[in-house]
Coordinates of N, CA and C in Angstrom, one line a residue:
X134 N 15.4 2.9 -4.9 CA 14.6 3.3 -3.8 C 15.1 2.6 -2.5
X135 N 15.0 3.3 -1.3 CA 15.3 2.5 -0.3 C 14.0 2.3 0.6
X136 N 13.6 1.1 1.0 CA 12.4 1.1 2.1 C 12.9 0.8 3.3
X137 N 12.5 1.8 4.3 CA 13.1 1.7 5.6 C 11.9 1.8 6.5
X138 N 11.7 0.5 7.3 CA 10.4 0.4 8.0 C 10.6 1.2 9.4
X139 N 9.6 2.0 9.7 CA 9.8 2.9 10.8 C 8.2 2.7 11.5
X140 N 8.4 2.7 12.8 CA 7.1 2.8 13.7 C 6.2 3.8 13.5
X141 N 6.8 5.1 13.1 CA 5.9 6.3 13.1 C 6.5 7.1 11.9
X142 N 5.9 8.1 11.7 CA 6.4 9.1 10.6 C 7.4 10.0 11.3
X143 N 7.5 10.2 12.5 CA 8.1 11.3 12.9 C 9.4 10.7 13.7
X144 N 10.4 11.5 14.1 CA 11.4 11.1 14.9 C 12.7 10.5 13.9
X145 N 12.5 10.7 12.7 CA 13.7 10.0 11.9 C 14.7 11.2 11.7
X146 N 15.8 11.4 12.3 CA 16.6 12.4 12.0 C 17.3 12.7 10.5
X147 N 17.4 13.9 10.4 CA 18.1 14.4 9.2 C 17.1 13.9 8.0
X148 N 16.0 13.7 8.0 CA 15.2 13.4 6.9 C 13.9 14.3 6.9
X149 N 13.8 14.9 5.8 CA 12.7 15.7 5.6 C 11.6 14.9 4.7
X150 N 10.6 14.7 5.4 CA 9.7 13.8 4.6 C 8.6 14.9 3.9
X151 N 8.3 14.5 2.7 CA 7.4 15.3 1.9 C 6.0 14.7 1.8
X152 N 4.8 15.4 1.8 CA 3.6 14.9 1.5 C 3.6 14.4 0.0
X153 N 2.6 13.7 -0.6 CA 2.4 13.3 -1.7 C 2.3 14.5 -2.7
X154 N 1.5 15.7 -2.2 CA 1.3 16.6 -3.1 C 2.3 17.7 -3.5
X155 N 3.6 17.5 -2.6 CA 4.6 18.3 -3.0 C 5.6 17.6 -3.5
X156 N 5.6 16.5 -3.9 CA 6.6 15.7 -4.7 C 6.9 16.2 -6.2
X157 N 7.9 16.4 -6.7 CA 8.4 16.8 -8.0 C 8.6 15.8 -8.9
X158 N 8.3 16.0 -10.3 CA 8.6 15.1 -11.3 C 10.0 14.8 -11.4
X159 N 10.4 13.6 -11.8 CA 11.8 13.3 -12.0 C 12.5 12.7 -10.7
X160 N 13.9 12.4 -11.0 CA 14.7 11.8 -9.9 C 15.4 13.1 -9.1
X161 N 15.3 12.7 -7.8 CA 15.9 13.6 -6.8 C 16.1 13.1 -5.6
X162 N 16.4 13.8 -4.5 CA 16.6 13.2 -3.2 C 15.5 13.5 -2.4
X163 N 14.3 13.3 -3.0 CA 12.9 13.5 -2.0 C 12.8 12.1 -1.4
X164 N 12.1 12.3 -0.2 CA 11.8 11.2 0.7 C 10.3 11.3 1.1
X165 N 9.7 10.4 1.3 CA 8.4 10.4 1.9 C 8.3 9.3 3.0
X166 N 7.3 9.6 4.0 CA 7.1 8.5 4.9 C 5.5 8.1 4.6
X167 N 5.3 6.9 4.4 CA 3.9 6.5 4.0 C 3.6 5.0 4.4
X168 N 2.4 4.9 4.5 CA 1.9 3.5 5.0 C 1.8 2.6 3.6
X169 N 2.3 1.5 3.7 CA 2.3 0.5 2.4 C 0.8 -0.2 2.7
X170 N 0.0 0.4 1.9 CA -1.6 -0.2 1.9 C -1.7 -1.6 1.3
X171 N -1.2 -1.9 0.2 CA -1.2 -3.0 -0.5 C -0.3 -3.2 -1.6
X172 N 0.0 -4.3 -2.0 CA 0.8 -4.7 -3.0 C 0.4 -6.0 -3.6
X173 N 0.7 -6.1 -5.1 CA 0.3 -7.3 -5.9 C 1.2 -7.4 -7.1
X174 N 1.4 -8.7 -7.6 CA 2.1 -9.0 -8.8 C 1.5 -8.3 -10.0
X175 N 2.2 -7.9 -11.0 CA 1.7 -7.3 -12.1 C 2.0 -8.2 -13.3
X176 N 1.0 -8.5 -14.0 CA 1.3 -9.6 -15.2 C 0.7 -8.9 -16.4
X177 N 1.4 -9.3 -17.5 CA 1.2 -8.9 -18.8 C 0.3 -10.0 -19.5
X178 N -1.2 -9.9 -19.5 CA -1.8 -11.0 -19.9 C -1.8 -11.2 -21.5
X179 N -1.3 -10.0 -22.1 CA -1.0 -10.3 -23.7 C 0.3 -11.1 -24.1
X180 N 1.0 -11.2 -23.1 CA 2.2 -11.8 -23.3 C 2.4 -13.1 -22.4
X181 N 1.3 -14.2 -22.5 CA 1.4 -15.3 -21.7 C 1.5 -15.0 -20.1
X182 N 0.9 -14.2 -19.7 CA 1.0 -13.7 -18.2 C 2.3 -13.5 -17.7
X183 N 3.0 -12.8 -18.6 CA 4.6 -12.5 -18.2 C 4.5 -11.6 -17.0
X184 N 5.3 -11.9 -16.0 CA 5.6 -11.2 -14.7 C 6.3 -9.7 -15.4
X185 N 5.7 -8.7 -14.8 CA 6.0 -7.5 -15.2 C 6.6 -6.6 -14.0
X186 N 6.4 -6.9 -12.9 CA 7.0 -6.3 -11.7 C 5.8 -6.3 -10.5
X187 N 5.9 -5.5 -9.5 CA 5.1 -5.5 -8.4 C 4.5 -4.1 -8.3
X188 N 3.1 -3.9 -8.2 CA 2.4 -2.7 -8.0 C 2.3 -2.5 -6.5
X189 N 2.5 -1.2 -6.1 CA 2.2 -0.9 -4.6 C 1.3 0.2 -4.5
X190 N 0.5 0.4 -3.4 CA -0.2 1.6 -3.1 C 0.4 2.1 -1.7
X191 N 0.9 3.4 -1.5 CA 1.2 3.9 -0.6 C 0.2 5.0 -0.1
X192 N 0.0 5.2 1.3 CA -0.9 6.3 1.8 C 0.0 7.1 2.5
X193 N -0.5 8.3 2.4 CA 0.1 9.6 3.0 C -1.0 10.0 3.9
X194 N -1.0 9.9 5.3 CA -2.0 10.1 6.1 C -2.1 11.7 6.5
X195 N -1.0 12.3 6.3 CA -1.0 13.7 6.4 C -2.1 14.5 5.6
X196 N -2.2 14.1 4.4 CA -3.3 14.8 3.4 C -4.3 13.8 3.0
X197 N -4.3 12.5 3.5 CA -5.4 11.5 3.2 C -5.4 11.3 1.6
X198 N -4.2 10.9 1.1 CA -4.3 10.6 -0.3 C -3.3 9.4 -0.5
X199 N -3.4 8.7 -1.6 CA -2.8 7.4 -2.0 C -2.1 7.7 -3.3
X200 N -0.8 7.1 -3.4 CA -0.2 7.2 -4.7 C 0.5 5.8 -5.1
X201 N 0.4 5.7 -6.3 CA 0.7 4.3 -6.9 C 2.2 4.2 -7.0
X202 N 2.9 3.1 -6.8 CA 4.2 2.7 -7.0 C 4.4 1.6 -7.7
X203 N 5.5 1.4 -8.5 CA 5.8 0.3 -9.1 C 7.1 -0.3 -9.0
X204 N 7.4 -1.5 -8.9 CA 8.7 -2.2 -8.7 C 9.0 -3.0 -10.0
X205 N 9.7 -2.5 -10.9 CA 10.1 -3.4 -12.2 C 10.4 -4.7 -11.8
X206 N 10.4 -5.5 -13.0 CA 10.9 -7.0 -12.8 C 12.3 -7.1 -12.2
X207 N 13.3 -6.3 -12.6 CA 14.8 -6.3 -12.3 C 14.8 -6.2 -11.0
X208 N 14.0 -5.6 -10.2 CA 14.1 -5.3 -8.7 C 13.2 -6.0 -7.8
X209 N 12.1 -6.5 -8.6 CA 11.0 -7.1 -7.6 C 11.6 -8.4 -6.7
X210 N 12.3 -8.9 -7.2 CA 12.9 -10.1 -6.2 C 13.6 -9.6 -5.1
X211 N 14.2 -8.5 -5.4 CA 15.0 -7.8 -4.1 C 14.2 -7.3 -3.2
X212 N 13.0 -6.5 -3.5 CA 12.0 -6.0 -2.6 C 11.1 -6.8 -1.9
X213 N 10.5 -7.9 -2.8 CA 9.6 -8.7 -2.2 C 9.4 -9.1 -1.0
X214 N 10.6 -9.8 -0.5 CA 10.7 -10.2 1.0 C 10.4 -9.3 2.1
X215 N 10.5 -8.0 1.6 CA 10.4 -7.0 2.7 C 9.1 -6.2 2.6
X216 N 8.4 -6.5 1.5 CA 7.1 -5.9 1.6 C 6.2 -6.4 2.5
X217 N 5.5 -5.5 3.4 CA 4.5 -6.1 4.4 C 3.3 -4.9 4.3
X218 N 2.2 -5.5 3.8 CA 1.0 -4.5 3.9 C 0.7 -4.0 5.2
X219 N 0.4 -2.8 5.4 CA 0.3 -2.0 6.6 C 1.2 -1.6 7.4
X220 N 2.6 -1.8 7.1 CA 3.7 -1.4 7.6 C 3.8 0.2 7.0
X221 N 4.5 0.9 7.8 CA 4.9 2.5 7.6 C 6.4 2.4 7.0
X222 N 6.7 3.0 5.9 CA 8.0 2.7 5.4 C 8.4 4.4 5.1
X223 N 9.9 4.4 5.0 CA 10.3 5.6 4.4 C 10.9 5.2 3.0
X224 N 10.4 6.2 2.3 CA 10.9 5.8 0.8 C 11.8 7.0 0.4
X225 N 12.9 6.6 0.0 CA 14.0 7.5 -0.5 C 14.6 7.0 -2.0
X226 N 15.1 8.0 -2.8 CA 15.7 7.4 -3.9 C 14.8 6.9 -5.0
X227 N 13.8 7.5 -5.4 CA 13.0 7.1 -6.2 C 12.7 8.2 -7.3
X228 N 11.9 7.7 -8.5 CA 11.8 8.8 -9.5 C 10.1 9.0 -9.6
X229 N 9.8 10.1 -9.8 CA 8.2 10.4 -9.8 C 7.9 10.7 -11.3
X230 N 7.0 10.0 -11.7 CA 6.6 10.0 -13.3 C 5.2 10.3 -13.6
X231 N 4.8 10.4 -14.5 CA 3.2 10.6 -14.6 C 2.9 9.6 -15.8
X232 N 1.7 8.7 -15.3 CA 1.2 7.8 -16.2 C -0.2 7.9 -16.0
X233 N -0.8 8.7 -16.5 CA -2.4 9.0 -16.2 C -2.4 9.7 -14.9
X234 N -1.6 9.3 -13.8 CA -1.4 9.9 -12.6 C -0.1 9.8 -12.2
X235 N 0.3 10.1 -11.0 CA 1.5 10.1 -10.6 C 2.0 8.7 -10.1
X236 N 3.1 8.3 -10.4 CA 3.5 6.9 -10.0 C 5.2 7.2 -9.5
X237 N 5.3 6.4 -8.4 CA 6.7 6.3 -7.9 C 7.4 5.1 -8.6
X238 N 8.4 5.3 -9.2 CA 9.1 4.2 -9.7 C 10.5 3.8 -9.0
X239 N 10.7 2.7 -8.5 CA 11.9 2.4 -7.7 C 13.2 2.4 -8.4
X240 N 14.1 2.8 -7.9 CA 15.5 2.9 -8.6 C 16.5 2.2 -8.0
X241 N 16.9 2.0 -6.8 CA 18.1 1.4 -6.3 C 17.7 0.0 -5.8
X242 N 18.6 -0.8 -5.4 CA 18.5 -2.1 -5.1 C 18.9 -2.2 -3.5
X243 N 18.1 -1.8 -2.8 CA 18.4 -1.7 -1.2 C 17.3 -1.6 -0.4
X244 N 17.1 -2.3 0.6 CA 16.1 -2.3 1.4 C 16.7 -2.3 3.1
X245 N 16.2 -1.6 3.8 CA 16.8 -1.3 5.3 C 15.6 -1.4 6.2
X246 N 15.7 -2.4 7.1 CA 14.7 -2.6 8.3 C 15.3 -1.6 9.4
X247 N 14.3 -0.8 10.1 CA 14.6 -0.1 11.2 C 14.6 -1.1 12.3

C-alpha cells in the first residue's frame, strides 16, 4: 500500500479514486482517497500483549462511510511515522478482504508525502 498525503481529494492526475462501496475484493490496482480518522496499536492479550500491528479507520466523505484497515506487524514500523490522524491520504496497492466486514490490508512497504 502507498499512503500519499494530499490536501484534497481532487486534482491528483492519472488517479481514479473509488468510493468505499465500489471497492472489489482481492488485490488490484484500486485506489481510494480518504481521511485517516484514527489509528491505534493492536495487541494480542492472549499472547502476553504481543504486538500484532496497527488498526486504522478511513473515512470516505463522498458516501459518508468508514472502513477498517490493518497494517500487519511486519509493515507497522515502516508506516507508523507517517500516520497522522485527521490527514487526507491517497491509498493504493492494497488488498480488500472480508472479516465480518470489509477491511483494507496494506501490502507494500512504501509511503510518500505530497
